[in-house]
Amino acid sequence: MTDDPASITDIEDAADADDDLPTLLTRMLRQVNGVHTVYATKPIVPTLVTAVVEFVKNEPVGVHLVSVRDGDEGVEIEACIGVTGDEPAPDVCRRAHAALTDFFVQNGQPEPAAISVNIGRVG
Amino acid sequence: MSDSTSAPRHEPGVSPLEPQNLQGHTIEELSDYLDRGREPRDASIETSPGAQHALAALSRLRTIAPRILEAEAKAKPPENESWIRRILDQIGVQASAGRDIPIRADVPTATLSISEGAVRALVREVGDDLEGMFVERCRLQGDVEIAGSPVTVTVEISVFRGTDPATVIEELRSGVVDALALHTELNVADVTVTVRHPDVPETEENE
């Protein structure tokens, strides 16, 4: 393995899946105990308009909820989640962060340079 | 039958939520304003009697709707959540996000937080669970974006007629302190509860 930070493409290849990385991470976050929703980190209305335009143009439609960027130091992840009120929200937030980190490790990639997890709703 | 007393209950214009009674505002605008905890203050809404009536009606609806949905859910088998509802949920969370309140992280590359909107919603839900009142407005005062900074939670409520304000104030304050201690890492210095409307009729002929 080189010292170069992993790129988004590297990780998508490593995950060996048809879906792109934001979609994979969204699906994974929905499986984390205590997470009931993954919200969009970018304004959803323009994103929906784009999706509708893509649909009308018969091009691939994708509304990404988790943001993934290639930064100077490596991949940067940003997620916004809704959590159940059954347990302390900070605990679920840390669990979601750990799950995101584990995703990369399990796919043989370096940990992301930055992971941001925001709770948008409790309960 | 005289004109002054013969208006049928469902005649257009009777409800404070009818467009012609909103004095230039829209239900969406007022609903968003309520979601934001009536912040920043909008003078055109606060000084409009029509908008004030509509806000009060929306607040009551917010209080009652979860109980109706719960009763309906018990009576009917669960159905797939509609995609429109999910989209509205997404938009609502973004519209009311506010400031990011930090959550302690063990690794330097992690930035964990809970949105101010989520915290205000927590406060509102504590009020929804109490009988005899509803939360009109909630504000977090202080540098919530700085971990450990003292924060004052200000809650304005309306109390239904026949309810002892002192009792619900204490129940609300206690519930808010517990909820924020459980779900946030805020340093809550004080919870101030103010009764905005002390004598709200529990059932109004607004339908």
Tab-separated table of C-alpha atoms in Angstrom:
chain	number	residue	atom	x	y	z
A	1	MET	CA	0.000	0.000	0.000
A	2	THR	CA	1.335	3.473	-0.791
A	3	ASP	CA	1.325	6.478	1.492
A	4	ASP	CA	-1.118	8.250	-0.783
A	5	PRO	CA	-4.513	8.830	0.775
A	6	ALA	CA	-7.262	6.579	-0.507
A	7	SER	CA	-9.543	8.052	-3.128
A	8	ILE	CA	-13.282	7.596	-3.393
A	9	THR	CA	-12.777	5.362	-6.433
A	10	ASP	CA	-10.348	3.121	-4.517
A	11	ILE	CA	-12.908	2.555	-1.814
A	12	GLU	CA	-15.770	1.904	-4.223
A	13	ASP	CA	-13.579	-0.669	-5.966
A	14	ALA	CA	-12.623	-2.239	-2.651
A	15	ALA	CA	-16.244	-2.466	-1.579
A	16	ASP	CA	-16.879	-4.395	-4.814
A	17	ALA	CA	-20.429	-3.089	-5.092
A	18	ASP	CA	-22.579	-1.626	-7.829
A	19	ASP	CA	-23.561	1.353	-5.683
A	20	ASP	CA	-21.393	4.424	-5.278
A	21	LEU	CA	-19.756	5.285	-1.974
A	22	PRO	CA	-22.349	7.771	-0.627
A	23	THR	CA	-25.082	5.213	-1.273
A	24	LEU	CA	-23.087	2.441	0.419
A	25	LEU	CA	-22.447	4.628	3.459
A	26	THR	CA	-26.088	5.686	3.655
A	27	ARG	CA	-27.214	2.071	3.568
A	28	MET	CA	-24.653	1.119	6.209
A	29	LEU	CA	-25.659	3.975	8.533
A	30	ARG	CA	-29.310	2.906	8.375
A	31	GLN	CA	-28.239	-0.428	9.883
A	32	VAL	CA	-26.556	1.176	12.908
A	33	ASN	CA	-28.452	0.560	16.144
A	34	GLY	CA	-30.323	3.693	17.159
A	35	VAL	CA	-30.211	5.358	13.723
A	36	HIS	CA	-33.654	5.617	12.124
A	37	THR	CA	-33.016	8.070	9.279
A	38	VAL	CA	-30.150	9.413	7.223
A	39	TYR	CA	-30.744	13.020	6.245
A	40	ALA	CA	-29.189	14.957	3.402
A	41	THR	CA	-26.189	17.080	4.326
A	42	LYS	CA	-26.711	19.378	1.343
A	43	PRO	CA	-29.864	21.426	0.688
A	44	ILE	CA	-32.372	18.845	-0.421
A	45	VAL	CA	-34.610	20.979	-2.637
A	46	PRO	CA	-31.992	21.803	-5.324
A	47	THR	CA	-30.849	18.186	-5.126
A	48	LEU	CA	-34.384	16.982	-5.779
A	49	VAL	CA	-34.754	19.380	-8.688
A	50	THR	CA	-31.526	17.988	-10.141
A	51	ALA	CA	-32.800	14.451	-9.645
A	52	VAL	CA	-36.063	15.263	-11.415
A	53	VAL	CA	-34.173	16.847	-14.322
A	54	GLU	CA	-31.942	13.794	-14.560
A	55	PHE	CA	-35.003	11.571	-14.508
A	56	VAL	CA	-36.685	13.559	-17.289
A	57	LYS	CA	-33.477	13.435	-19.339
A	58	ASN	CA	-33.358	9.678	-18.754
A	59	GLU	CA	-30.006	9.962	-17.041
A	60	PRO	CA	-28.993	8.193	-13.829
A	61	VAL	CA	-30.887	9.516	-10.839
A	62	GLY	CA	-29.053	9.796	-7.546
A	63	VAL	CA	-29.869	11.781	-4.434
A	64	HIS	CA	-26.855	11.485	-2.184
A	65	LEU	CA	-27.542	11.888	1.502
A	66	VAL	CA	-24.045	11.291	2.866
A	67	SER	CA	-21.418	13.690	1.503
A	68	VAL	CA	-18.082	12.279	0.425
A	69	ARG	CA	-15.177	14.455	-0.720
A	70	ASP	CA	-11.598	13.812	-1.734
A	71	GLY	CA	-9.611	16.159	0.500
A	72	ASP	CA	-5.881	16.864	0.609
A	73	GLU	CA	-5.406	14.462	3.506
A	74	GLY	CA	-7.798	11.797	2.288
A	75	VAL	CA	-11.496	11.109	2.097
A	76	GLU	CA	-13.787	13.398	4.092
A	77	ILE	CA	-17.223	12.198	5.150
A	78	GLU	CA	-20.204	14.212	6.340
A	79	ALA	CA	-23.442	12.629	7.561
A	80	CYS	CA	-26.620	13.812	9.253
A	81	ILE	CA	-28.741	11.251	11.095
A	82	GLY	CA	-31.995	10.906	12.980
A	83	VAL	CA	-31.740	8.796	16.123
A	84	THR	CA	-34.259	7.037	18.320
A	85	GLY	CA	-34.834	8.492	21.771
A	86	ASP	CA	-34.348	5.112	23.446
A	87	GLU	CA	-30.770	5.769	24.461
A	88	PRO	CA	-28.531	8.827	24.787
A	89	ALA	CA	-28.193	10.519	21.404
A	90	PRO	CA	-24.428	11.155	21.842
A	91	ASP	CA	-23.898	7.396	22.229
A	92	VAL	CA	-25.661	6.719	18.934
A	93	CYS	CA	-23.691	9.515	17.276
A	94	ARG	CA	-20.391	7.969	18.391
A	95	ARG	CA	-21.603	4.543	17.254
A	96	ALA	CA	-22.414	5.944	13.804
A	97	HIS	CA	-18.965	7.514	13.619
A	98	ALA	CA	-17.332	4.221	14.588
A	99	ALA	CA	-19.389	2.379	11.949
A	100	LEU	CA	-18.208	4.805	9.256
A	101	THR	CA	-14.596	4.293	10.310
A	102	ASP	CA	-15.035	0.512	10.390
A	103	PHE	CA	-16.475	0.536	6.885
A	104	PHE	CA	-13.193	1.815	5.497
A	105	VAL	CA	-11.036	-0.455	7.631
A	106	GLN	CA	-13.062	-3.517	6.645
A	107	ASN	CA	-12.519	-2.641	2.994
A	108	GLY	CA	-8.767	-2.458	3.513
A	109	GLN	CA	-8.573	1.322	3.170
A	110	PRO	CA	-7.075	4.018	5.390
A	111	GLU	CA	-9.439	5.699	7.791
A	112	PRO	CA	-11.018	8.883	6.427
A	113	ALA	CA	-9.180	12.108	7.082
A	114	ALA	CA	-12.302	13.591	8.634
A	115	ILE	CA	-15.714	12.292	9.617
A	116	SER	CA	-18.507	14.626	10.651
A	117	VAL	CA	-21.727	13.220	12.105
A	118	ASN	CA	-24.565	15.553	13.020
A	119	ILE	CA	-27.814	14.556	14.728
A	120	GLY	CA	-30.706	16.250	12.951
A	121	ARG	CA	-33.503	14.697	14.967
A	122	VAL	CA	-34.060	12.690	18.141
A	123	GLY	CA	-37.089	10.436	18.397
B	1	MET	CA	-82.307	33.165	11.901
B	2	SER	CA	-80.103	36.256	12.003
B	3	ASP	CA	-76.948	36.704	9.953
B	4	SER	CA	-74.794	37.150	13.012
B	5	THR	CA	-75.538	33.704	14.392
B	6	SER	CA	-76.302	31.583	11.359
B	7	ALA	CA	-72.789	30.973	10.033
B	8	PRO	CA	-72.334	27.219	9.651
B	9	ARG	CA	-69.256	25.861	11.378
B	10	HIS	CA	-67.658	24.656	8.158
B	11	GLU	CA	-68.368	27.759	6.118
B	12	PRO	CA	-65.214	28.984	4.371
B	13	GLY	CA	-63.611	31.704	6.416
B	14	VAL	CA	-64.489	30.337	9.844
B	15	SER	CA	-61.151	28.597	10.355
B	16	PRO	CA	-58.142	30.759	11.225
B	17	LEU	CA	-56.163	28.599	8.792
B	18	GLU	CA	-58.200	29.663	5.757
B	19	PRO	CA	-55.965	31.612	3.323
B	20	GLN	CA	-58.194	34.707	3.443
B	21	ASN	CA	-57.654	34.915	7.209
B	22	LEU	CA	-53.855	34.821	7.088
B	23	GLN	CA	-53.435	38.487	6.153
B	24	GLY	CA	-50.939	37.893	3.373
B	25	HIS	CA	-49.065	35.017	4.978
B	26	THR	CA	-49.190	31.344	4.040
B	27	ILE	CA	-49.618	28.225	6.160
B	28	GLU	CA	-46.197	26.977	5.017
B	29	GLU	CA	-44.567	30.241	6.053
B	30	LEU	CA	-46.260	30.219	9.459
B	31	SER	CA	-45.494	26.549	10.017
B	32	ASP	CA	-41.803	27.151	9.261
B	33	TYR	CA	-41.831	30.149	11.567
B	34	LEU	CA	-43.259	27.996	14.347
B	35	ASP	CA	-40.655	25.282	13.666
B	36	ARG	CA	-37.915	27.866	14.056
B	37	GLY	CA	-39.239	28.740	17.498
B	38	ARG	CA	-40.525	32.076	16.124
B	39	GLU	CA	-36.912	33.127	15.538
B	40	PRO	CA	-35.768	35.451	14.103
B	41	ARG	CA	-38.729	37.559	15.122
B	42	ASP	CA	-40.937	38.518	12.174
B	43	ALA	CA	-42.794	41.712	12.996
B	44	SER	CA	-45.280	41.256	10.159
B	45	ILE	CA	-46.359	37.940	11.709
B	46	GLU	CA	-46.201	38.993	15.345
B	47	THR	CA	-48.342	42.066	14.746
B	48	SER	CA	-50.913	40.352	12.543
B	49	PRO	CA	-53.986	39.134	14.467
B	50	GLY	CA	-54.816	36.707	11.660
B	51	ALA	CA	-51.334	35.224	11.690
B	52	GLN	CA	-51.415	35.002	15.491
B	53	HIS	CA	-54.717	33.081	15.387
B	54	ALA	CA	-53.275	30.748	12.786
B	55	LEU	CA	-50.099	30.186	14.826
B	56	ALA	CA	-52.176	29.318	17.880
B	57	ALA	CA	-54.243	26.888	15.789
B	58	LEU	CA	-51.107	25.272	14.350
B	59	SER	CA	-49.682	24.894	17.854
B	60	ARG	CA	-52.839	23.174	19.035
B	61	LEU	CA	-52.790	20.949	15.985
B	62	ARG	CA	-49.186	20.021	16.733
B	63	THR	CA	-50.211	19.052	20.235
B	64	ILE	CA	-53.193	16.996	19.233
B	65	ALA	CA	-52.002	15.412	15.966
B	66	PRO	CA	-49.557	12.892	17.506
B	67	ARG	CA	-52.359	11.515	19.713
B	68	ILE	CA	-54.680	11.175	16.726
B	69	LEU	CA	-51.951	9.470	14.681
B	70	GLU	CA	-51.209	7.146	17.577
B	71	ALA	CA	-54.859	6.178	17.878
B	72	GLU	CA	-55.055	5.678	14.116
B	73	ALA	CA	-51.902	3.572	14.118
B	74	LYS	CA	-53.408	1.290	16.758
B	75	ALA	CA	-56.556	0.877	14.694
B	76	LYS	CA	-54.837	0.183	11.356
B	77	PRO	CA	-51.969	-2.092	10.324
B	78	PRO	CA	-48.780	-0.198	9.445
B	79	GLU	CA	-48.370	0.866	5.847
B	80	ASN	CA	-45.286	1.887	3.925
B	81	GLU	CA	-44.215	5.393	4.797
B	82	SER	CA	-44.929	7.639	1.859
B	83	TRP	CA	-41.976	9.084	-0.013
B	84	ILE	CA	-43.533	12.534	0.157
B	85	ARG	CA	-43.537	12.336	3.935
B	86	ARG	CA	-39.885	11.321	3.931
B	87	ILE	CA	-38.976	14.247	1.677
B	88	LEU	CA	-40.914	16.682	3.859
B	89	ASP	CA	-39.102	15.239	6.857
B	90	GLN	CA	-35.759	15.884	5.120
B	91	ILE	CA	-36.727	19.456	4.269
B	92	GLY	CA	-38.036	20.088	7.779
B	93	VAL	CA	-34.820	18.910	9.431
B	94	GLN	CA	-32.731	21.153	7.180
B	95	ALA	CA	-34.987	24.170	7.582
B	96	SER	CA	-34.829	24.073	11.370
B	97	ALA	CA	-31.222	22.933	11.799
B	98	GLY	CA	-29.777	26.095	13.380
B	99	ARG	CA	-26.408	25.942	15.099
B	100	ASP	CA	-24.326	22.793	15.623
B	101	ILE	CA	-23.975	21.843	19.283
B	102	PRO	CA	-20.801	19.813	19.863
B	103	ILE	CA	-20.706	16.243	21.149
B	104	ARG	CA	-17.454	15.007	22.658
B	105	ALA	CA	-15.399	12.769	20.352
B	106	ASP	CA	-12.538	10.476	21.277
B	107	VAL	CA	-10.647	10.876	18.000
B	108	PRO	CA	-9.313	14.152	16.571
B	109	THR	CA	-10.622	13.471	13.064
B	110	ALA	CA	-14.217	13.249	14.315
B	111	THR	CA	-16.629	16.158	14.470
B	112	LEU	CA	-19.804	15.120	16.262
B	113	SER	CA	-22.755	17.379	16.944
B	114	ILE	CA	-26.484	17.688	17.438
B	115	SER	CA	-28.392	20.447	15.676
B	116	GLU	CA	-30.046	23.266	17.567
B	117	GLY	CA	-33.274	22.364	15.749
B	118	ALA	CA	-33.132	18.820	17.110
B	119	VAL	CA	-32.683	20.174	20.630
B	120	ARG	CA	-35.592	22.604	20.269
B	121	ALA	CA	-37.726	19.720	18.997
B	122	LEU	CA	-36.742	17.701	22.075
B	123	VAL	CA	-38.000	20.507	24.290
B	124	ARG	CA	-41.226	20.738	22.293
B	125	GLU	CA	-41.778	16.983	22.626
B	126	VAL	CA	-41.395	17.162	26.397
B	127	GLY	CA	-44.237	19.688	26.327
B	128	ASP	CA	-46.303	17.520	23.971
B	129	ASP	CA	-46.198	14.713	26.521
B	130	LEU	CA	-47.634	16.913	29.253
B	131	GLU	CA	-51.324	17.556	29.707
B	132	GLY	CA	-52.768	21.045	29.917
B	133	MET	CA	-50.215	23.039	27.942
B	134	PHE	CA	-48.295	23.362	24.714
B	135	VAL	CA	-44.937	24.871	23.839
B	136	GLU	CA	-45.172	28.060	21.807
B	137	ARG	CA	-41.521	28.896	21.490
B	138	CYS	CA	-38.110	27.652	22.567
B	139	ARG	CA	-34.751	29.387	22.427
B	140	LEU	CA	-31.235	28.396	23.407
B	141	GLN	CA	-29.316	31.396	24.674
B	142	GLY	CA	-25.539	31.269	24.929
B	143	ASP	CA	-22.574	30.038	22.927
B	144	VAL	CA	-24.008	26.601	22.243
B	145	GLU	CA	-21.308	25.959	19.645
B	146	ILE	CA	-18.613	26.094	22.342
B	147	ALA	CA	-18.501	22.916	24.455
B	148	GLY	CA	-19.166	23.575	28.123
B	149	SER	CA	-20.387	27.115	27.638
B	150	PRO	CA	-23.360	27.853	29.923
B	151	VAL	CA	-26.671	27.863	28.108
B	152	THR	CA	-30.052	29.129	29.181
B	153	VAL	CA	-33.094	27.412	27.715
B	154	THR	CA	-36.061	29.743	27.413
B	155	VAL	CA	-39.448	28.164	26.820
B	156	GLU	CA	-42.690	30.043	26.268
B	157	ILE	CA	-45.869	28.057	26.750
B	158	SER	CA	-49.613	28.435	26.615
B	159	VAL	CA	-51.711	26.822	29.322
B	160	PHE	CA	-55.200	25.444	28.845
B	161	ARG	CA	-58.005	26.822	30.956
B	162	GLY	CA	-58.377	24.933	34.237
B	163	THR	CA	-54.731	23.886	34.399
B	164	ASP	CA	-52.504	25.090	37.208
B	165	PRO	CA	-49.629	26.934	35.490
B	166	ALA	CA	-47.257	26.398	38.414
B	167	THR	CA	-47.649	22.623	38.150
B	168	VAL	CA	-47.035	22.392	34.397
B	169	ILE	CA	-44.133	24.832	34.586
B	170	GLU	CA	-42.383	22.627	37.124
B	171	GLU	CA	-43.169	19.443	35.176
B	172	LEU	CA	-41.899	21.004	31.967
B	173	ARG	CA	-38.747	22.385	33.531
B	174	SER	CA	-37.939	19.041	35.112
B	175	GLY	CA	-38.656	17.157	31.866
B	176	VAL	CA	-36.524	19.532	29.802
B	177	VAL	CA	-33.577	19.243	32.199
B	178	ASP	CA	-33.789	15.437	32.060
B	179	ALA	CA	-34.149	15.291	28.260
B	180	LEU	CA	-31.244	17.635	27.626
B	181	ALA	CA	-29.041	15.797	30.129
B	182	LEU	CA	-29.809	12.509	28.355
B	183	HIS	CA	-29.506	13.585	24.722
B	184	THR	CA	-27.063	16.496	24.705
B	185	GLU	CA	-23.832	17.553	26.362
B	186	LEU	CA	-25.049	21.091	26.869
B	187	ASN	CA	-24.097	22.872	30.072
B	188	VAL	CA	-27.628	23.939	30.976
B	189	ALA	CA	-27.326	26.809	33.420
B	190	ASP	CA	-31.045	27.486	33.629
B	191	VAL	CA	-34.407	26.580	32.141
B	192	THR	CA	-36.767	29.528	32.121
B	193	VAL	CA	-40.431	28.817	31.476
B	194	THR	CA	-42.770	31.708	30.740
B	195	VAL	CA	-46.523	31.468	30.308
B	196	ARG	CA	-47.405	33.427	27.178
B	197	HIS	CA	-51.135	32.668	27.171
B	198	PRO	CA	-52.447	31.458	30.558
B	199	ASP	CA	-56.083	30.720	29.772
B	200	VAL	CA	-56.425	29.004	26.394
B	201	PRO	CA	-59.773	27.221	25.856
B	202	GLU	CA	-58.975	23.558	25.235
B	203	THR	CA	-61.567	23.240	22.452
B	204	GLU	CA	-62.273	26.151	20.179
B	205	GLU	CA	-64.865	26.300	17.424
B	206	ASN	CA	-62.263	26.897	14.737
B	207	GLU	CA	-62.839	23.936	12.481
